[in-house]
Amino acid sequence: MDILGHLWQTSALLLPLKEPKKIAQGALWGLVPDIIAFSPYVWDFAFGRFVDIPAEELEQYLSWAYPLGHGLPIFLSVFFLAAAVRYAHWASLGSEFYLEHRRQNKFRYFHLPMLGWGIHIILDSISHQNFLTPVFWPISNVKWVGIFNYSNNDLYYCFNAILFIMFFGTILIFYPRKKSPPRVIGRCASGVKKTRQ
């Protein structure tokens, strides 16, 4: 799954969050697994002429970094750890503050945009044919063959780029924006009447 595919597909699946800021955060969280796995490759591609990283070292790094970012148990551990930290922070501010926030939303201490990371793992597990995803690592190393082969598949990349443009273009055009309240000019507009004495 290339980066454009992950951006628009993760954003589409996070639309129930409704807030553009949270959806954007979720799309960025959706890139975390590939950032963990492929950052040295990007660095080598961009700066290889200055600092050449041996291919053996890149492969060794990828062999443990790819499962680290693409294992659901790792994601869930980080997700619930972040929730525990947020919970402890709000609880430390006082019982009244904590209870008020809990009444508003029982799941407020879960950082829901982080679900983009989990969505990335699931999308990779059902799509990869040539780079199988160890979904349950480190508990299990089980993998299965997906439905797409991305190697030298120009048609797929063009299709994904078109869908990327269409999706975000539609969001920019049709996504509801908050209307700013009307400006009040003068005393008459505020409903204040001047009376004679």
Short mmCIF file of N, CA and C in Angstrom, two decimals, residues 31-117:
data_model
loop_
_atom_site.label_atom_id
_atom_site.label_comp_id
_atom_site.label_asym_id
_atom_site.label_seq_id
_atom_site.Cartn_x
_atom_site.Cartn_y
_atom_site.Cartn_z
N LEU A 31 0.57 6.71 8.86
CA LEU A 31 1.87 6.57 8.20
C LEU A 31 2.94 6.03 9.14
N VAL A 32 2.62 5.94 10.44
CA VAL A 32 3.61 5.52 11.44
C VAL A 32 4.27 4.18 11.12
N PRO A 33 3.50 3.13 10.75
CA PRO A 33 4.16 1.83 10.49
C PRO A 33 5.22 1.90 9.39
N ASP A 34 4.91 2.62 8.31
CA ASP A 34 5.89 2.71 7.21
C ASP A 34 7.03 3.66 7.54
N ILE A 35 6.77 4.66 8.38
CA ILE A 35 7.86 5.53 8.82
C ILE A 35 8.86 4.73 9.64
N ILE A 36 8.34 3.87 10.54
CA ILE A 36 9.22 3.02 11.35
C ILE A 36 10.03 2.09 10.46
N ALA A 37 9.38 1.50 9.46
CA ALA A 37 10.02 0.45 8.66
C ALA A 37 10.95 0.99 7.58
N PHE A 38 10.56 2.10 6.93
CA PHE A 38 11.25 2.49 5.71
C PHE A 38 12.02 3.80 5.78
N SER A 39 12.08 4.43 6.95
CA SER A 39 12.83 5.69 7.06
C SER A 39 14.28 5.56 6.60
N PRO A 40 15.03 4.49 6.98
CA PRO A 40 16.41 4.37 6.49
C PRO A 40 16.50 4.25 4.97
N TYR A 41 15.49 3.63 4.35
CA TYR A 41 15.49 3.51 2.89
C TYR A 41 15.29 4.88 2.24
N VAL A 42 14.40 5.67 2.82
CA VAL A 42 14.19 7.04 2.30
C VAL A 42 15.45 7.86 2.48
N TRP A 43 16.08 7.73 3.65
CA TRP A 43 17.33 8.45 3.92
C TRP A 43 18.41 8.04 2.93
N ASP A 44 18.52 6.75 2.68
CA ASP A 44 19.53 6.24 1.74
C ASP A 44 19.25 6.72 0.32
N PHE A 45 17.97 6.76 -0.05
CA PHE A 45 17.59 7.23 -1.38
C PHE A 45 17.91 8.71 -1.56
N ALA A 46 17.63 9.50 -0.50
CA ALA A 46 17.82 10.96 -0.59
C ALA A 46 19.28 11.37 -0.44
N PHE A 47 20.01 10.68 0.45
CA PHE A 47 21.37 11.12 0.77
C PHE A 47 22.41 10.03 0.52
N GLY A 48 22.06 9.03 -0.28
CA GLY A 48 22.96 7.91 -0.52
C GLY A 48 24.29 8.30 -1.13
N ARG A 49 24.29 9.37 -1.88
CA ARG A 49 25.55 9.80 -2.50
C ARG A 49 26.54 10.34 -1.46
N PHE A 50 26.01 10.75 -0.28
CA PHE A 50 26.88 11.27 0.77
C PHE A 50 27.16 10.22 1.85
N VAL A 51 26.09 9.50 2.26
CA VAL A 51 26.22 8.48 3.30
C VAL A 51 25.57 7.21 2.77
N ASP A 52 26.36 6.32 2.24
CA ASP A 52 25.83 5.10 1.65
C ASP A 52 25.64 4.03 2.72
N ILE A 53 24.39 3.58 2.91
CA ILE A 53 24.09 2.54 3.90
C ILE A 53 24.15 1.18 3.20
N PRO A 54 24.96 0.25 3.68
CA PRO A 54 25.05 -1.07 3.05
C PRO A 54 23.69 -1.76 2.97
N ALA A 55 23.45 -2.46 1.87
CA ALA A 55 22.17 -3.14 1.67
C ALA A 55 21.89 -4.16 2.76
N GLU A 56 22.94 -4.82 3.26
CA GLU A 56 22.76 -5.81 4.32
C GLU A 56 22.20 -5.18 5.59
N GLU A 57 22.70 -3.98 5.93
CA GLU A 57 22.22 -3.29 7.13
C GLU A 57 20.76 -2.87 6.97
N LEU A 58 20.40 -2.41 5.76
CA LEU A 58 19.01 -2.02 5.51
C LEU A 58 18.08 -3.22 5.67
N GLU A 59 18.48 -4.36 5.15
CA GLU A 59 17.66 -5.56 5.24
C GLU A 59 17.53 -6.04 6.68
N GLN A 60 18.63 -5.96 7.43
CA GLN A 60 18.58 -6.37 8.84
C GLN A 60 17.64 -5.45 9.63
N TYR A 61 17.73 -4.16 9.37
CA TYR A 61 16.84 -3.21 10.04
C TYR A 61 15.37 -3.51 9.70
N LEU A 62 15.09 -3.71 8.41
CA LEU A 62 13.73 -3.94 7.97
C LEU A 62 13.15 -5.23 8.55
N SER A 63 13.99 -6.24 8.76
CA SER A 63 13.52 -7.54 9.24
C SER A 63 12.89 -7.45 10.63
N TRP A 64 13.34 -6.48 11.47
CA TRP A 64 12.72 -6.34 12.79
C TRP A 64 11.85 -5.09 12.89
N ALA A 65 12.12 -4.07 12.07
CA ALA A 65 11.35 -2.82 12.16
C ALA A 65 9.98 -2.97 11.51
N TYR A 66 9.88 -3.77 10.43
CA TYR A 66 8.58 -3.93 9.77
C TYR A 66 7.57 -4.61 10.70
N PRO A 67 7.90 -5.74 11.33
CA PRO A 67 6.94 -6.32 12.29
C PRO A 67 6.63 -5.39 13.46
N LEU A 68 7.63 -4.61 13.90
CA LEU A 68 7.42 -3.70 15.03
C LEU A 68 6.31 -2.70 14.75
N GLY A 69 6.29 -2.16 13.52
CA GLY A 69 5.26 -1.18 13.18
C GLY A 69 3.97 -1.77 12.67
N HIS A 70 4.01 -3.05 12.26
CA HIS A 70 2.84 -3.66 11.63
C HIS A 70 2.22 -4.77 12.46
N GLY A 71 2.47 -4.78 13.76
CA GLY A 71 1.85 -5.76 14.65
C GLY A 71 0.73 -5.12 15.46
N LEU A 72 -0.47 -5.67 15.37
CA LEU A 72 -1.59 -5.11 16.12
C LEU A 72 -1.36 -5.11 17.63
N PRO A 73 -0.72 -6.15 18.22
CA PRO A 73 -0.46 -6.09 19.67
C PRO A 73 0.41 -4.89 20.06
N ILE A 74 1.39 -4.54 19.21
CA ILE A 74 2.23 -3.37 19.49
C ILE A 74 1.38 -2.10 19.44
N PHE A 75 0.56 -1.98 18.39
CA PHE A 75 -0.31 -0.81 18.26
C PHE A 75 -1.25 -0.69 19.46
N LEU A 76 -1.91 -1.80 19.83
CA LEU A 76 -2.86 -1.76 20.94
C LEU A 76 -2.17 -1.40 22.25
N SER A 77 -0.94 -1.88 22.44
CA SER A 77 -0.18 -1.54 23.65
C SER A 77 0.07 -0.04 23.73
N VAL A 78 0.50 0.55 22.62
CA VAL A 78 0.76 2.00 22.58
C VAL A 78 -0.54 2.78 22.75
N PHE A 79 -1.61 2.31 22.10
CA PHE A 79 -2.92 2.98 22.15
C PHE A 79 -3.44 3.05 23.59
N PHE A 80 -3.40 1.91 24.29
CA PHE A 80 -3.92 1.89 25.66
C PHE A 80 -2.96 2.55 26.65
N LEU A 81 -1.67 2.53 26.36
CA LEU A 81 -0.71 3.24 27.21
C LEU A 81 -0.96 4.74 27.12
N ALA A 82 -1.19 5.24 25.90
CA ALA A 82 -1.50 6.67 25.73
C ALA A 82 -2.80 7.03 26.46
N ALA A 83 -3.80 6.14 26.40
CA ALA A 83 -5.06 6.37 27.11
C ALA A 83 -4.83 6.42 28.61
N ALA A 84 -3.98 5.53 29.12
CA ALA A 84 -3.70 5.50 30.56
C ALA A 84 -3.01 6.79 31.01
N VAL A 85 -2.10 7.30 30.18
CA VAL A 85 -1.40 8.55 30.51
C VAL A 85 -2.39 9.72 30.53
N ARG A 86 -3.28 9.78 29.53
CA ARG A 86 -4.28 10.86 29.48
C ARG A 86 -5.23 10.75 30.68
N TYR A 87 -5.64 9.53 31.00
CA TYR A 87 -6.52 9.29 32.15
C TYR A 87 -5.85 9.77 33.44
N ALA A 88 -4.59 9.39 33.63
CA ALA A 88 -3.87 9.79 34.84
C ALA A 88 -3.71 11.31 34.91
N HIS A 89 -3.50 11.94 33.75
CA HIS A 89 -3.34 13.40 33.74
C HIS A 89 -4.63 14.08 34.18
N TRP A 90 -5.76 13.68 33.59
CA TRP A 90 -7.03 14.31 33.95
C TRP A 90 -7.41 14.00 35.39
N ALA A 91 -7.16 12.76 35.84
CA ALA A 91 -7.49 12.39 37.21
C ALA A 91 -6.66 13.20 38.20
N SER A 92 -5.42 13.55 37.82
CA SER A 92 -4.55 14.31 38.72
C SER A 92 -5.01 15.76 38.88
N LEU A 93 -5.87 16.23 37.99
CA LEU A 93 -6.34 17.62 38.06
C LEU A 93 -7.46 17.80 39.07
N GLY A 94 -7.94 16.70 39.64
CA GLY A 94 -8.99 16.79 40.65
C GLY A 94 -10.21 15.99 40.25
N SER A 95 -10.91 15.46 41.24
CA SER A 95 -12.04 14.57 40.98
C SER A 95 -13.17 15.28 40.25
N GLU A 96 -13.44 16.54 40.60
CA GLU A 96 -14.54 17.25 39.96
C GLU A 96 -14.26 17.44 38.47
N PHE A 97 -13.04 17.84 38.16
CA PHE A 97 -12.66 18.05 36.76
C PHE A 97 -12.77 16.74 36.00
N TYR A 98 -12.26 15.66 36.60
CA TYR A 98 -12.27 14.35 35.94
C TYR A 98 -13.70 13.88 35.70
N LEU A 99 -14.56 13.97 36.73
CA LEU A 99 -15.94 13.48 36.60
C LEU A 99 -16.72 14.28 35.56
N GLU A 100 -16.47 15.57 35.48
CA GLU A 100 -17.14 16.41 34.48
C GLU A 100 -16.77 15.95 33.07
N HIS A 101 -15.49 15.69 32.85
CA HIS A 101 -15.06 15.23 31.52
C HIS A 101 -15.59 13.83 31.24
N ARG A 102 -15.69 12.99 32.25
CA ARG A 102 -16.20 11.63 32.05
C ARG A 102 -17.68 11.67 31.69
N ARG A 103 -18.44 12.61 32.29
CA ARG A 103 -19.85 12.74 31.95
C ARG A 103 -20.02 13.16 30.49
N GLN A 104 -19.14 14.03 30.02
CA GLN A 104 -19.25 14.51 28.65
C GLN A 104 -18.95 13.39 27.65
N ASN A 105 -17.97 12.57 27.93
CA ASN A 105 -17.58 11.52 26.99
C ASN A 105 -16.77 10.47 27.76
N LYS A 106 -17.31 9.27 27.87
CA LYS A 106 -16.65 8.22 28.64
C LYS A 106 -15.31 7.81 28.03
N PHE A 107 -15.16 8.01 26.73
CA PHE A 107 -13.95 7.58 26.04
C PHE A 107 -13.05 8.76 25.68
N ARG A 108 -13.21 9.85 26.42
CA ARG A 108 -12.48 11.07 26.08
C ARG A 108 -10.97 10.90 26.19
N TYR A 109 -10.52 10.02 27.08
CA TYR A 109 -9.08 9.86 27.27
C TYR A 109 -8.43 8.96 26.23
N PHE A 110 -9.23 8.37 25.31
CA PHE A 110 -8.65 7.65 24.18
C PHE A 110 -8.36 8.64 23.06
N HIS A 111 -7.14 8.61 22.55
CA HIS A 111 -6.77 9.50 21.44
C HIS A 111 -7.17 8.79 20.14
N LEU A 112 -8.41 9.01 19.70
CA LEU A 112 -8.98 8.26 18.59
C LEU A 112 -8.23 8.40 17.26
N PRO A 113 -7.58 9.55 16.96
CA PRO A 113 -6.80 9.60 15.71
C PRO A 113 -5.73 8.52 15.61
N MET A 114 -5.28 7.99 16.77
CA MET A 114 -4.28 6.92 16.73
C MET A 114 -4.80 5.66 16.03
N LEU A 115 -6.12 5.56 15.87
CA LEU A 115 -6.68 4.42 15.17
C LEU A 115 -6.19 4.33 13.72
N GLY A 116 -5.69 5.44 13.19
CA GLY A 116 -5.12 5.42 11.84
C GLY A 116 -3.99 4.41 11.73
N TRP A 117 -3.23 4.24 12.79
CA TRP A 117 -2.13 3.25 12.81
C TRP A 117 -2.71 1.83 12.67
#
